[in-house]
Amino acid sequence: MTGPTEPMATEPEPAAGWAPTRALGRAVLLAGLLLVAGVLLGRVDLIVLAAPFALGTAYALRRRPTALPQVWITQGADGPLVEGGGLTAAVSVGNPDTVDYDLVVVRSRVSPWLRIDRAGFAQDGDVPEVPPAAATPAGGGAPANGRGRSLADRPFVTAVPTGTVADLELAGHAMRWGRHPVGPAGARVATAGGLLVSRAVLTEPVRVRVYPRTEPFEAVEAMPRAAGLVGAHHSRRPGEGGELAGVRIFAPGDRLRRIDWRVSLRARQLHVAATLSDRDAEVVVLLDVLAEAGRSGGVSGAASVLDTTVRATAAIAEHYLHRGDRVSLLEYGPGARRLRPAAGRRQYLTVLEWLLDVHVHPSSHEPYDQVFGPQLLSSDALVVVLTPLLDERSAQMLARLARAGRFVVAVDTLPTDLSAPKNLGWAEVAYRLWRLDRDVMIGQLREHGVPVVRWAGAGSLDQVLRDVARLATAPRVGGR
């Protein structure tokens, strides 16, 4: 629950921020003209005609407002959302004054990725619903260009008695991951029978956190090298575990339950079964944020490169963290953001928070050295690179990692339905040539020992993980 946001202006002196309306000017002008005309012409009827206007204006202004309205935005108590989840929020207008607010006009902006289905004041009892044609724009669940008018982006009118609060309730769905603003919101108030109006009181927006939807993902247990102390993966080091490594002669310190009696009786000497220790592994998920392609249609529409990258990262992190492994995140871009390796439920929540701030950063800068320093990337870690392979620097980075002896798996995040621009001369031919050049680049990466697979949810990495695990048992070539 987000607390109220203070209005931008305070009320240090009476009637600050209030101004007369045109209705007040017309009433005073009409009453004055009638009184002057009645006195000059000696006509009592004109004076009697002016009396209601003068008395009505004086009666309406007998109690003038001294405080501006308070406006704040409150998010529902559901906490962080997931793509496609329900959203509730409220824009509240409070009346701290001693006079009633006869008319309150409230308006709020909402991110186009938060689809508002219902909006209205709670006391009205009539909350209008968005028409089906306006709920879902053509071609996707939300505007792909980030522009569009929400149901909440229109004026709402109510009255607020003194000492009460009116809540403009908003209900809808979150259509895409990220931090999406509800607001800014503003309100203007008319009082004294519509003779006085306040200036607009604005409040800052509230950011709604929407976590990426985790796609189903399962992978085999094969890992190139387990380097922790305890875990679920078989290592190549002897120790307590479930993987049989062989039989050897009994030595002081061996446990009696490890004695192999069949071999001992044949050899007439005690022998024990040797096992390999079970250890955890470190998984580094590298996000290529140098380029973007495709149009995002939200949770129910098409996925862009960034959408696939973020959702796949969340799925991979959830899988390996659930198994007890350590997971870290890296951005390949000018920002070079990094999340340190850790394990457990807390790390998974940290991963989701970290992913909310992933953005594409096109840059001509070469980020390799600042991202892959020797102190940042463990030599025993499995590096999963999520990249669309739209920039030659991404391919060069993969090749350098392979030459350095890292265990690298490249996941292609380019949308499969990406099409060439239409009616642009030679654009289609250029697109086909670019596709051929990209296929050649992928083939060269595979020749360098970098497996490139397309992300397809569960089982996407099974075969390449088995291959990488087999390669880890061979002598390693290259510097660290």
Protein backbone atom coordinates (compact mmCIF):
# COMPACT_ATOMS: atom_id res chain seq x y z
CA MET A 1 0.00 0.00 0.00
CA THR A 2 1.45 3.29 -1.07
CA GLY A 3 0.82 6.20 1.30
CA PRO A 4 -0.72 9.51 0.30
CA THR A 5 1.36 11.96 -1.66
CA GLU A 6 1.31 15.51 -0.36
CA PRO A 7 -0.07 18.15 -2.75
CA MET A 8 2.40 20.51 -4.36
CA ALA A 9 1.06 23.56 -2.55
CA THR A 10 0.32 24.27 1.12
CA GLU A 11 -2.09 26.79 2.56
CA PRO A 12 0.02 29.31 4.52
CA GLU A 13 -2.62 32.05 4.31
CA PRO A 14 -6.41 32.12 3.92
CA ALA A 15 -7.83 31.77 0.41
CA ALA A 16 -4.41 31.03 -1.11
CA GLY A 17 -4.77 29.30 -4.47
CA TRP A 18 -8.42 30.27 -4.99
CA ALA A 19 -9.71 32.54 -7.75
CA PRO A 20 -13.11 33.98 -8.69
CA THR A 21 -14.96 32.38 -11.58
CA ARG A 22 -16.69 34.15 -14.45
CA ALA A 23 -20.00 33.47 -12.74
CA LEU A 24 -18.93 35.66 -9.81
CA GLY A 25 -17.87 38.43 -12.18
CA ARG A 26 -21.17 38.30 -14.04
CA ALA A 27 -23.19 38.36 -10.81
CA VAL A 28 -21.32 41.36 -9.41
CA LEU A 29 -21.47 43.22 -12.73
CA LEU A 30 -25.18 42.62 -13.23
CA ALA A 31 -26.05 43.62 -9.66
CA GLY A 32 -23.93 46.75 -9.88
CA LEU A 33 -25.41 47.85 -13.20
CA LEU A 34 -28.95 47.38 -11.97
CA LEU A 35 -28.28 49.30 -8.75
CA VAL A 36 -26.60 52.20 -10.57
CA ALA A 37 -29.35 52.34 -13.17
CA GLY A 38 -32.04 52.27 -10.46
CA VAL A 39 -30.44 55.13 -8.52
CA LEU A 40 -29.79 57.31 -11.59
CA LEU A 41 -33.22 56.73 -13.14
CA GLY A 42 -35.09 56.73 -9.81
CA ARG A 43 -36.62 53.35 -10.55
CA VAL A 44 -37.26 51.12 -7.55
CA ASP A 45 -38.03 48.08 -9.70
CA LEU A 46 -34.44 47.93 -10.95
CA ILE A 47 -33.15 48.02 -7.37
CA VAL A 48 -35.55 45.22 -6.41
CA LEU A 49 -34.39 43.23 -9.44
CA ALA A 50 -30.73 43.62 -8.39
CA ALA A 51 -31.37 42.54 -4.80
CA PRO A 52 -31.49 38.73 -5.47
CA PHE A 53 -28.18 38.82 -7.31
CA ALA A 54 -26.47 40.82 -4.57
CA LEU A 55 -27.94 38.83 -1.70
CA GLY A 56 -27.30 35.47 -3.40
CA THR A 57 -23.66 36.35 -4.07
CA ALA A 58 -23.15 37.59 -0.51
CA TYR A 59 -24.78 34.47 0.94
CA ALA A 60 -22.63 32.13 -1.20
CA LEU A 61 -19.46 33.94 -0.12
CA ARG A 62 -20.33 34.00 3.58
CA ARG A 63 -17.88 31.12 4.20
CA ARG A 64 -14.85 31.22 1.96
CA PRO A 65 -12.47 28.24 1.58
CA THR A 66 -9.06 28.46 3.24
CA ALA A 67 -7.39 25.20 2.19
CA LEU A 68 -6.62 23.51 -1.11
CA PRO A 69 -7.80 19.94 -1.72
CA GLN A 70 -5.45 17.04 -1.01
CA VAL A 71 -4.75 14.54 -3.77
CA TRP A 72 -2.90 11.22 -3.49
CA ILE A 73 -2.66 7.90 -5.33
CA THR A 74 -2.94 4.53 -3.61
CA GLN A 75 -2.01 1.19 -5.11
CA GLY A 76 -4.04 -1.90 -4.22
CA ALA A 77 -2.91 -4.22 -1.46
CA ASP A 78 -2.05 -7.03 -3.90
CA GLY A 79 1.66 -6.08 -3.90
CA PRO A 80 3.86 -6.55 -6.98
CA LEU A 81 1.94 -7.82 -9.98
CA VAL A 82 2.74 -10.38 -12.64
CA GLU A 83 2.04 -9.85 -16.34
CA GLY A 84 -1.66 -10.44 -16.94
CA GLY A 85 -2.52 -10.00 -13.26
CA GLY A 86 -5.31 -7.80 -11.92
CA LEU A 87 -4.57 -4.19 -10.99
CA THR A 88 -6.37 -2.02 -8.46
CA ALA A 89 -5.55 1.59 -7.62
CA ALA A 90 -7.33 4.68 -6.37
CA VAL A 91 -6.94 8.42 -6.85
CA SER A 92 -8.19 10.05 -3.65
CA VAL A 93 -9.33 13.65 -3.15
CA GLY A 94 -9.64 14.87 0.43
CA ASN A 95 -11.46 17.94 1.74
CA PRO A 96 -9.61 19.39 4.76
CA ASP A 97 -11.60 22.64 4.61
CA THR A 98 -14.59 23.80 6.64
CA VAL A 99 -16.77 24.27 3.53
CA ASP A 100 -18.13 21.66 1.14
CA TYR A 101 -16.63 21.18 -2.30
CA ASP A 102 -19.61 21.54 -4.64
CA LEU A 103 -17.76 20.26 -7.69
CA VAL A 104 -14.51 18.29 -7.94
CA VAL A 105 -12.96 17.43 -11.30
CA VAL A 106 -10.34 14.67 -11.13
CA ARG A 107 -8.12 13.43 -13.94
CA SER A 108 -5.24 10.96 -13.93
CA ARG A 109 -2.80 9.58 -16.46
CA VAL A 110 -2.11 5.84 -16.58
CA SER A 111 0.61 3.94 -18.42
CA PRO A 112 -0.66 2.40 -21.69
CA TRP A 113 0.65 -0.96 -20.44
CA LEU A 114 -1.88 -0.84 -17.58
CA ARG A 115 -5.23 -1.56 -19.21
CA ILE A 116 -7.97 0.04 -17.13
CA ASP A 117 -11.26 -1.83 -17.49
CA ARG A 118 -13.28 0.02 -14.85
CA ALA A 119 -13.04 3.52 -13.44
CA GLY A 120 -15.40 5.53 -11.24
CA PHE A 121 -16.08 6.92 -7.79
CA ALA A 122 -17.01 4.38 -5.13
CA GLN A 123 -20.00 6.35 -3.80
CA ASP A 124 -21.53 6.70 -7.26
CA GLY A 125 -22.45 3.02 -7.40
CA ASP A 126 -22.06 3.16 -11.19
CA VAL A 127 -18.59 2.25 -12.35
CA PRO A 128 -18.46 2.38 -16.16
CA GLU A 129 -16.68 -0.36 -18.04
CA VAL A 130 -14.43 0.18 -21.00
CA PRO A 131 -16.02 -0.94 -24.30
CA PRO A 132 -14.46 -4.07 -25.84
CA ALA A 133 -13.23 -2.12 -28.86
CA ALA A 134 -11.32 0.30 -26.64
CA ALA A 135 -10.03 -2.34 -24.24
CA THR A 136 -7.67 -4.06 -26.66
CA PRO A 137 -6.08 -2.07 -29.47
CA ALA A 138 -5.73 -3.76 -32.82
CA GLY A 139 -2.69 -5.94 -33.13
CA GLY A 140 -1.98 -6.62 -29.46
CA GLY A 141 -2.91 -6.29 -25.83
CA ALA A 142 -1.47 -2.78 -25.47
CA PRO A 143 -0.17 -0.01 -27.69
CA ALA A 144 3.13 -1.20 -29.14
CA ASN A 145 4.40 2.35 -29.58
CA GLY A 146 3.74 3.29 -25.96
CA ARG A 147 1.09 5.85 -26.93
CA GLY A 148 -2.65 5.54 -26.39
CA ARG A 149 -5.48 6.94 -24.34
CA SER A 150 -6.55 5.08 -21.25
CA LEU A 151 -10.10 4.91 -19.90
CA ALA A 152 -8.86 6.80 -16.84
CA ASP A 153 -7.42 9.63 -18.94
CA ARG A 154 -10.63 11.73 -18.90
CA PRO A 155 -12.30 14.01 -16.36
CA PHE A 156 -14.32 12.48 -13.51
CA VAL A 157 -16.71 14.70 -11.55
CA THR A 158 -18.01 14.36 -7.97
CA ALA A 159 -18.76 16.38 -4.83
CA VAL A 160 -16.76 16.11 -1.60
CA PRO A 161 -18.36 17.27 1.69
CA THR A 162 -16.15 18.77 4.36
CA GLY A 163 -13.90 16.34 6.22
CA THR A 164 -14.43 13.47 3.75
CA VAL A 165 -12.49 11.73 0.98
CA ALA A 166 -13.67 10.68 -2.49
CA ASP A 167 -11.86 7.74 -4.13
CA LEU A 168 -11.65 7.37 -7.90
CA GLU A 169 -11.25 3.61 -8.14
CA LEU A 170 -9.31 2.11 -11.05
CA ALA A 171 -9.39 -1.60 -11.92
CA GLY A 172 -7.75 -3.41 -14.80
CA HIS A 173 -4.85 -5.63 -15.83
CA ALA A 174 -1.08 -5.28 -16.21
CA MET A 175 -0.19 -6.04 -19.81
CA ARG A 176 3.64 -5.92 -19.71
CA TRP A 177 6.49 -6.20 -17.24
CA GLY A 178 8.24 -3.08 -15.95
CA ARG A 179 7.64 -0.13 -13.67
CA HIS A 180 4.50 1.59 -14.94
CA PRO A 181 3.21 4.90 -13.59
CA VAL A 182 -0.28 5.55 -12.32
CA GLY A 183 -0.42 9.32 -12.46
CA PRO A 184 0.34 12.13 -12.27
CA ALA A 185 -3.16 12.99 -11.09
CA GLY A 186 -4.73 16.38 -10.61
CA ALA A 187 -7.91 17.91 -9.21
CA ARG A 188 -9.69 21.26 -9.40
CA VAL A 189 -12.46 22.25 -7.02
CA ALA A 190 -15.36 24.68 -7.28
CA THR A 191 -17.12 25.92 -4.13
CA ALA A 192 -19.31 28.79 -2.89
CA GLY A 193 -21.99 27.87 -5.40
CA GLY A 194 -19.48 27.83 -8.24
CA LEU A 195 -18.24 31.35 -7.56
CA LEU A 196 -14.73 30.31 -6.45
CA VAL A 197 -12.42 27.75 -8.06
CA SER A 198 -9.09 26.39 -6.89
CA ARG A 199 -6.01 26.08 -8.99
CA ALA A 200 -5.05 22.60 -10.14
CA VAL A 201 -3.50 20.48 -7.37
CA LEU A 202 -1.16 17.81 -8.77
CA THR A 203 0.41 14.74 -7.20
CA GLU A 204 3.39 12.69 -8.31
CA PRO A 205 2.81 9.32 -10.04
CA VAL A 206 3.03 6.01 -8.24
CA ARG A 207 5.14 3.33 -9.93
CA VAL A 208 3.47 -0.07 -10.18
CA ARG A 209 5.91 -2.99 -10.30
CA VAL A 210 4.92 -5.68 -12.79
CA TYR A 211 7.12 -8.78 -12.77
CA PRO A 212 7.70 -10.75 -15.98
CA ARG A 213 5.62 -13.85 -16.43
CA THR A 214 7.81 -16.90 -15.94
CA GLU A 215 7.59 -19.23 -18.91
CA PRO A 216 7.68 -22.97 -18.16
CA PHE A 217 11.29 -24.09 -18.18
CA GLU A 218 12.93 -27.36 -17.21
CA ALA A 219 16.47 -28.48 -18.00
CA VAL A 220 18.56 -31.57 -17.47
CA GLU A 221 20.86 -31.84 -14.48
CA ALA A 222 23.98 -31.77 -16.63
CA MET A 223 26.30 -28.95 -15.62
CA PRO A 224 29.80 -28.32 -16.94
CA ARG A 225 31.45 -27.94 -13.56
CA ALA A 226 30.02 -27.88 -10.04
CA ALA A 227 32.25 -25.78 -7.82
CA GLY A 228 30.35 -25.12 -4.59
CA LEU A 229 30.41 -26.98 -1.30
CA VAL A 230 27.01 -28.67 -1.36
CA GLY A 231 24.29 -28.97 -3.98
CA ALA A 232 22.41 -31.17 -6.41
CA HIS A 233 25.01 -31.61 -9.19
CA HIS A 234 27.61 -34.34 -9.44
CA SER A 235 31.15 -33.00 -9.34
CA ARG A 236 34.41 -34.68 -10.30
CA ARG A 237 35.83 -34.42 -6.80
CA PRO A 238 35.67 -37.37 -4.35
CA GLY A 239 33.48 -36.96 -1.30
CA GLU A 240 30.12 -37.77 0.21
CA GLY A 241 27.54 -38.16 -2.51
CA GLY A 242 25.39 -40.55 -4.47
CA GLU A 243 27.50 -40.95 -7.62
CA LEU A 244 29.78 -44.02 -7.55
CA ALA A 245 33.39 -43.20 -8.50
CA GLY A 246 34.98 -46.63 -7.94
CA VAL A 247 36.28 -49.00 -5.27
CA ARG A 248 39.49 -48.46 -3.29
CA ILE A 249 41.33 -49.92 -0.29
CA PHE A 250 39.99 -48.97 3.13
CA ALA A 251 41.85 -46.08 4.76
CA PRO A 252 41.63 -44.58 8.25
CA GLY A 253 38.65 -42.25 8.47
CA ASP A 254 36.44 -44.13 6.02
CA ARG A 255 32.92 -44.88 7.19
CA LEU A 256 32.03 -48.49 7.87
CA ARG A 257 28.82 -48.25 5.86
CA ARG A 258 30.95 -47.58 2.75
CA ILE A 259 32.66 -51.02 2.94
CA ASP A 260 32.10 -53.13 -0.16
CA TRP A 261 31.90 -56.63 1.34
CA ARG A 262 31.88 -58.51 -1.95
CA VAL A 263 35.16 -57.00 -3.11
CA SER A 264 36.63 -57.24 0.39
CA LEU A 265 35.89 -60.99 0.64
CA ARG A 266 37.41 -61.67 -2.78
CA ALA A 267 40.52 -59.57 -2.15
CA ARG A 268 40.77 -60.60 1.53
CA GLN A 269 41.30 -56.92 2.32
CA LEU A 270 38.81 -54.22 3.23
CA HIS A 271 37.67 -52.09 0.31
CA VAL A 272 35.24 -49.17 0.30
CA ALA A 273 33.03 -47.64 -2.39
CA ALA A 274 34.28 -44.20 -3.37
CA THR A 275 31.72 -41.57 -4.40
CA LEU A 276 31.77 -38.15 -6.01
CA SER A 277 30.59 -35.18 -3.99
CA ASP A 278 27.38 -33.32 -4.85
CA ARG A 279 27.96 -29.60 -5.26
CA ASP A 280 26.13 -26.57 -6.52
CA ALA A 281 27.02 -24.65 -9.67
CA GLU A 282 27.11 -21.00 -10.66
CA VAL A 283 24.97 -19.87 -13.57
CA VAL A 284 25.65 -16.47 -15.13
CA VAL A 285 22.82 -15.13 -17.30
CA LEU A 286 24.12 -12.47 -19.68
CA LEU A 287 21.59 -10.09 -21.23
CA ASP A 288 22.52 -8.43 -24.52
CA VAL A 289 20.94 -4.95 -24.43
CA LEU A 290 22.69 -3.41 -27.41
CA ALA A 291 19.76 -3.71 -29.82
CA GLU A 292 16.00 -4.21 -29.92
CA ALA A 293 13.78 -5.70 -32.64
CA GLY A 294 10.11 -6.51 -33.01
CA ARG A 295 7.07 -4.83 -31.49
CA SER A 296 5.86 -5.74 -28.04
CA GLY A 297 2.21 -6.61 -27.80
CA GLY A 298 2.16 -7.24 -24.08
CA VAL A 299 1.45 -10.51 -22.34
CA SER A 300 -1.14 -11.64 -24.91
CA GLY A 301 0.55 -10.30 -28.03
CA ALA A 302 3.80 -10.59 -29.91
CA ALA A 303 7.08 -10.53 -28.00
CA SER A 304 9.97 -8.25 -28.84
CA VAL A 305 13.63 -9.12 -28.27
CA LEU A 306 13.57 -7.44 -24.87
CA ASP A 307 10.39 -9.27 -23.85
CA THR A 308 11.88 -12.66 -24.73
CA THR A 309 15.14 -11.80 -22.99
CA VAL A 310 13.53 -10.73 -19.72
CA ARG A 311 11.00 -13.58 -19.56
CA ALA A 312 13.61 -16.21 -20.43
CA THR A 313 15.97 -14.80 -17.79
CA ALA A 314 13.27 -15.05 -15.14
CA ALA A 315 12.50 -18.65 -16.14
CA ILE A 316 16.15 -19.75 -16.16
CA ALA A 317 16.86 -18.05 -12.83
CA GLU A 318 13.79 -19.60 -11.21
CA HIS A 319 14.77 -23.09 -12.41
CA TYR A 320 18.36 -23.04 -11.18
CA LEU A 321 17.62 -21.18 -7.95
CA HIS A 322 14.95 -23.76 -7.15
CA ARG A 323 17.64 -26.44 -7.52
CA GLY A 324 19.89 -24.64 -5.05
CA ASP A 325 22.41 -23.21 -7.54
CA ARG A 326 23.88 -19.73 -7.47
CA VAL A 327 22.65 -17.34 -10.17
CA SER A 328 24.06 -13.98 -11.21
CA LEU A 329 22.99 -11.53 -13.92
CA LEU A 330 25.05 -9.32 -16.20
CA GLU A 331 24.12 -6.72 -18.82
CA TYR A 332 26.18 -6.53 -21.99
CA GLY A 333 25.85 -2.84 -22.72
CA PRO A 334 27.20 0.57 -21.79
CA GLY A 335 25.59 0.40 -18.33
CA ALA A 336 27.16 -2.99 -17.49
CA ARG A 337 24.77 -3.58 -14.59
CA ARG A 338 25.51 -6.65 -12.49
CA LEU A 339 23.72 -8.73 -9.88
CA ARG A 340 26.09 -10.68 -7.64
CA PRO A 341 25.71 -14.48 -7.46
CA ALA A 342 23.55 -15.89 -4.68
CA ALA A 343 21.03 -18.65 -4.07
CA GLY A 344 17.64 -19.01 -2.49
CA ARG A 345 14.21 -17.42 -2.61
CA ARG A 346 15.52 -13.98 -1.76
CA GLN A 347 17.83 -14.06 -4.78
CA TYR A 348 14.88 -14.93 -7.03
CA LEU A 349 12.92 -11.90 -5.80
CA THR A 350 16.03 -9.78 -6.30
CA VAL A 351 16.34 -11.09 -9.85
CA LEU A 352 12.76 -10.05 -10.61
CA GLU A 353 13.37 -6.55 -9.23
CA TRP A 354 16.61 -6.29 -11.20
CA LEU A 355 14.86 -7.25 -14.44
CA LEU A 356 12.35 -4.39 -14.11
CA ASP A 357 15.12 -1.91 -14.95
CA VAL A 358 16.38 -3.67 -18.09
CA HIS A 359 16.34 -1.31 -21.07
CA VAL A 360 17.98 -1.27 -24.48
CA HIS A 361 21.04 1.00 -24.65
CA PRO A 362 22.34 1.42 -28.21
CA SER A 363 25.93 2.58 -28.06
CA SER A 364 29.10 2.53 -30.13
CA HIS A 365 31.12 1.84 -26.99
CA GLU A 366 32.78 -1.58 -26.62
CA PRO A 367 31.58 -2.91 -23.24
CA TYR A 368 33.56 -6.18 -23.17
CA ASP A 369 36.35 -5.21 -20.76
CA GLN A 370 34.12 -3.59 -18.14
CA VAL A 371 31.67 -6.53 -18.20
CA PHE A 372 34.03 -9.51 -18.26
CA GLY A 373 36.79 -8.65 -15.87
CA PRO A 374 38.50 -11.64 -14.23
CA GLN A 375 36.89 -10.76 -10.90
CA LEU A 376 33.35 -10.68 -12.34
CA LEU A 377 33.08 -13.97 -14.24
CA SER A 378 34.04 -17.24 -12.57
CA SER A 379 35.97 -19.69 -14.71
CA ASP A 380 33.72 -22.55 -13.55
CA ALA A 381 30.41 -20.80 -14.24
CA LEU A 382 27.93 -21.73 -16.93
CA VAL A 383 27.36 -18.58 -19.00
CA VAL A 384 23.95 -18.39 -20.70
CA VAL A 385 23.95 -15.49 -23.16
CA LEU A 386 20.55 -14.17 -24.28
CA THR A 387 21.20 -12.24 -27.48
CA PRO A 388 19.43 -11.42 -30.76
CA LEU A 389 22.80 -11.39 -32.57
CA LEU A 390 21.97 -8.10 -34.26
CA ASP A 391 25.33 -6.50 -33.45
CA GLU A 392 28.72 -7.82 -34.50
CA ARG A 393 30.05 -6.96 -31.05
CA SER A 394 27.74 -9.60 -29.58
CA ALA A 395 29.21 -12.30 -31.82
CA GLN A 396 32.74 -11.13 -31.06
CA MET A 397 31.97 -11.27 -27.33
CA LEU A 398 30.76 -14.88 -27.63
CA ALA A 399 33.85 -15.89 -29.58
CA ARG A 400 36.15 -14.26 -27.01
CA LEU A 401 34.41 -16.08 -24.18
CA ALA A 402 34.81 -19.41 -26.00
CA ARG A 403 38.51 -18.76 -26.68
CA ALA A 404 38.98 -17.94 -22.99
CA GLY A 405 37.74 -21.42 -22.08
CA ARG A 406 34.36 -20.40 -20.64
CA PHE A 407 31.34 -22.68 -20.76
CA VAL A 408 29.06 -20.63 -23.03
CA VAL A 409 25.55 -21.26 -24.35
CA ALA A 410 24.01 -18.65 -26.67
CA VAL A 411 20.21 -18.33 -26.75
CA ASP A 412 18.79 -16.63 -29.83
CA THR A 413 16.04 -14.17 -28.81
CA LEU A 414 15.21 -12.75 -32.25
CA PRO A 415 11.46 -13.07 -32.96
CA THR A 416 10.64 -15.75 -35.51
CA ASP A 417 7.89 -13.63 -37.09
CA LEU A 418 10.19 -10.69 -37.86
CA SER A 419 9.37 -9.61 -41.41
CA ALA A 420 10.95 -7.27 -43.93
CA PRO A 421 9.59 -3.72 -44.42
CA LYS A 422 7.04 -3.53 -47.21
CA ASN A 423 6.99 -1.15 -50.18
CA LEU A 424 10.42 0.30 -49.46
CA GLY A 425 12.25 -0.41 -52.68
CA TRP A 426 15.16 -2.75 -52.04
CA ALA A 427 14.29 -3.31 -48.39
CA GLU A 428 13.16 -6.91 -48.91
CA VAL A 429 16.34 -7.82 -50.77
CA ALA A 430 18.47 -6.15 -48.10
CA TYR A 431 16.55 -8.05 -45.44
CA ARG A 432 17.23 -11.39 -47.13
CA LEU A 433 20.93 -10.57 -47.44
CA TRP A 434 21.04 -9.62 -43.77
CA ARG A 435 19.39 -12.93 -42.86
CA LEU A 436 21.99 -14.85 -44.87
CA ASP A 437 24.84 -12.90 -43.24
CA ARG A 438 23.37 -13.62 -39.79
CA ASP A 439 23.11 -17.35 -40.55
CA VAL A 440 26.76 -17.35 -41.60
CA MET A 441 27.71 -15.62 -38.34
CA ILE A 442 25.81 -18.23 -36.31
CA GLY A 443 27.61 -20.99 -38.21
CA GLN A 444 30.99 -19.42 -37.43
CA LEU A 445 30.07 -19.23 -33.73
CA ARG A 446 29.27 -22.93 -33.71
CA GLU A 447 32.63 -23.63 -35.34
CA HIS A 448 34.23 -21.75 -32.42
CA GLY A 449 32.46 -24.10 -30.01
CA VAL A 450 29.56 -21.81 -29.05
CA PRO A 451 26.21 -23.63 -29.28
CA VAL A 452 23.41 -21.33 -30.49
CA VAL A 453 19.82 -22.39 -29.78
CA ARG A 454 16.50 -20.61 -30.11
CA TRP A 455 14.51 -20.01 -26.95
CA ALA A 456 11.46 -22.27 -26.89
CA GLY A 457 10.63 -22.64 -23.19
CA ALA A 458 10.97 -26.02 -21.48
CA GLY A 459 13.77 -28.19 -22.81
CA SER A 460 15.38 -25.42 -24.88
CA LEU A 461 18.84 -26.01 -23.43
CA ASP A 462 18.80 -29.76 -22.74
CA GLN A 463 20.96 -30.94 -25.63
CA VAL A 464 23.48 -28.11 -25.45
CA LEU A 465 23.85 -28.55 -21.68
CA ARG A 466 24.70 -32.21 -22.21
CA ASP A 467 27.26 -31.26 -24.88
CA VAL A 468 28.82 -28.58 -22.68
CA ALA A 469 29.00 -31.00 -19.74
CA ARG A 470 30.82 -33.55 -21.91
CA LEU A 471 33.24 -30.89 -23.13
CA ALA A 472 34.00 -29.94 -19.52
CA THR A 473 35.53 -33.37 -18.91
CA ALA A 474 38.06 -32.84 -21.70
CA PRO A 475 41.34 -30.90 -21.23
CA ARG A 476 40.68 -27.20 -21.42
CA VAL A 477 42.46 -25.05 -23.98
CA GLY A 478 42.87 -21.29 -23.60
CA GLY A 479 43.74 -18.83 -20.89
CA ARG A 480 41.55 -17.89 -18.07
